[in-house]
Amino acid sequence: MENGTLVKTKGLTKSYPIGGEHFLALKGVDLEINKGDFTGLVGPSGSGKTTLLNILGVLDNPTDGEVEVLGEDVKKIKAVAAARLRSKMLGFIFQTYNLLPVYTVFENVEFPLLILNGWSAAKRKEAVMQALEWVGLTDKVKNRPAQLSGGESQRVAVARAMVKKPQLILADEPTANLDAENSLNILETMQSLNKDLGTTFLFATHDEKVIGFLKRKVTLIDGLIAADEAGAAA
Amino acid sequence: MVLLQLALKNIMGAKLRTWLNIFVLAMSFILIVWGKAIVVGMGDQIIDAMKDVELGYGGQLWHPDYDEEDPLTINDAHGSIPDELVPGIEAGQIVPILMATGNIYPEGKVRSVLIRGISPDQQILDLPSSVLKDRKGVDYPALIGKRMARKNNLAVGDMVTVRWRDTNGVFDAREVEIVHIMNTVVYTVDVGQIWFPLETLQKMLVMPNEATIIALGKDTGIAGDLTGWTYKSLDDLLANVLELLRMKNGGGNIMYGIMFSIALLAIFDTQVLSIFRRKKEIGTLMALGLTRNKVIGLFTLEGSLHGALAFILGGILGFPFFRYFAVKGYAMPIEGDEYGFALGNVIYAKYGADLLIGTTLLLMATVVLVSYLPTRRISKMTPTNALRGR
């Protein structure tokens, strides 16, 4: 993998068994994501955005083709190594936030660091407070997810994804459940993190508001890349 | 540590569901420990009573023809008391007992009885045999138990006809006087039994210096057969009772098993429901970097914590309950001998370390197993399906 390339796929296919048939979700995707990218996978529902994102997040296996994520061959990677890769190098942001309901905001953001081990309590606290400062939620540390608005919950999710300063953040429809104001807020936060920290973001989205923030737009249609072009924010 | 913290927060977060499960499990724990402690207490009480009253603590010597299960052999099962036992007998540490079958005629009715002769000076059996000693003006003093007295409507001072057959096959009969009615929990020395001084019975049966069995005190040093006598250790003598107790205990175990199963079912149900409802959380945990095994560990830990908390709650709630039954005892709803055991009217629960540790380990092991079984579903989940809630 070339220096600066975080993700590289070649001829990536993914099929699912549906009934007695096999549904081909990805039909040979060639893609490279470079360090510092703020890229969106756009396209209509069923075009394969989430499937591609899941494979790049080492949550799913490709059926065929080559996939390298942060130097790891996703086809050959073992479950434990995949979990280690996710915990150390990757961050996830989900459409429905997926915060742990029994944890406070602080504990939710702290959780990825606890999994990593080797972080002292003082270091964890510092990192968590910094991440919450990035998303402007330092006043909500003791709140639980049920006490937060949708926008606040998604900002906690961003802080959780960012706290360990991963190389790549994968965000699946991060604004789909948010109103315009909160969407804008979240996107600005992610954009500034991309600019200030150099964190690479890859979105799956069909939200026009997100598309307006992208540096690069990769359009997927029926499991194939239909266009790979510079985004509005390039 | 992270998993333990998360597991604790998760089960505490489930609030009422968690506490109901823990409460049901704690109640099962308490009832199982209590029930078993009552059985242990009952068993010990029975065995102690039998040793105290009937068997002695050093085993017994039996005439080879004596078969306690066969009354027809009793009249032929008698032999001379070995000379080497005389010092022990005189010291009251060895107790020869002579037996014969006979009849009594209370209120004109005929009843079969086992006539027993015992030395009034014996020291090792907790029988009031001394009441048979030196009864002036009473040629045939007789001792009976309260059940025997009640059944035959006999009281102290009553005269009753006793008929027997001596060693020569000659039938004889005498009016005997009830000099004492003993209160004993051991029904085998009471029901259908009438006790005389050993020498008196030896004369009645024309069996001088003879006995049917010889009960031994703790420190007689006899632990084997003597010429013409077969040694029975305490284990031999208690074998039937222990077997009976084991059977009764087995029956109880079925009840505990059912009770425990209901509590475990609640945990199993909670686990299944939890895994079904928290698929998205499982997917999130995997996405955040937990391996599938760690997620399985987390859910197993959550279920297992129910067991640990139930143990703590059971200990807190159970302690005064356990203590009450250890000190005050459990009053039997019917008289003990209805059970066929030497039971008192009150049974004291006995909590041994093996009972507490055994029950706790059993509880924890089964709770962990029941917590683990539903989590096998997680091993079949892919993170992507879990994230979609499938």
Coordinates of C-alpha atoms in Angstrom, one line a residue, chain B residues 48-57 60 92 94-99 114-133 142-148 179-191 193-198 213-216 342:
Chain B
D48 CA -27.5 -39.3 67.7
A49 CA -30.7 -40.4 69.4
M50 CA -30.2 -43.9 68.2
K51 CA -26.6 -44.0 69.4
D52 CA -27.6 -42.4 72.7
V53 CA -30.6 -44.6 73.4
E54 CA -30.4 -47.8 71.5
L55 CA -27.0 -48.6 70.0
G56 CA -24.3 -47.1 72.2
Y57 CA -21.2 -45.6 70.8
Q60 CA -22.6 -54.1 69.4
G92 CA -21.6 -50.1 83.3
I94 CA -20.9 -52.9 78.4
V95 CA -24.7 -53.6 78.4
P96 CA -26.0 -57.1 77.7
I97 CA -29.6 -57.1 76.5
L98 CA -31.7 -60.2 76.5
M99 CA -34.8 -60.4 74.3
L114 CA -40.8 -57.8 72.6
I115 CA -39.6 -58.4 76.1
R116 CA -36.2 -57.0 76.9
G117 CA -33.9 -57.3 79.8
I118 CA -31.3 -54.7 80.7
S119 CA -29.0 -54.1 83.6
P120 CA -30.4 -51.3 85.8
D121 CA -26.8 -50.2 86.4
Q122 CA -25.8 -49.7 82.8
Q123 CA -24.2 -46.3 82.0
I124 CA -24.0 -46.1 78.2
L125 CA -27.6 -46.1 77.0
D126 CA -29.9 -43.1 77.7
L127 CA -32.6 -45.3 79.0
P128 CA -34.0 -44.8 82.5
S129 CA -33.0 -48.4 83.4
S130 CA -32.2 -47.4 86.9
V131 CA -35.9 -47.2 87.7
L132 CA -35.9 -51.0 87.5
K133 CA -33.4 -51.3 90.4
A142 CA -41.5 -53.1 84.1
L143 CA -40.5 -50.1 82.1
I144 CA -42.4 -49.0 79.0
G145 CA -42.3 -46.0 76.6
K146 CA -45.0 -43.3 76.3
R147 CA -46.2 -44.6 72.9
M148 CA -46.6 -48.2 74.3
V179 CA -42.9 -48.7 87.4
H180 CA -42.0 -46.0 84.9
I181 CA -43.1 -44.6 81.5
M182 CA -40.2 -43.2 79.6
N183 CA -40.3 -40.3 77.1
T184 CA -38.0 -41.2 74.3
V185 CA -37.8 -40.1 70.7
V186 CA -36.5 -43.5 69.7
Y187 CA -39.6 -45.4 68.8
T188 CA -37.8 -48.8 68.5
V189 CA -37.2 -48.9 72.2
D190 CA -40.8 -47.9 72.9
V191 CA -43.4 -49.3 70.5
Q193 CA -41.4 -53.1 73.9
I194 CA -41.4 -53.9 77.6
W195 CA -38.2 -53.7 79.7
F196 CA -37.3 -55.8 82.8
P197 CA -34.2 -56.0 84.9
L198 CA -31.7 -58.3 83.0
I213 CA -27.1 -58.6 72.0
I214 CA -24.4 -56.6 73.9
A215 CA -24.1 -52.9 73.5
L216 CA -20.6 -51.5 73.8
A342 CA -36.3 -41.5 65.8

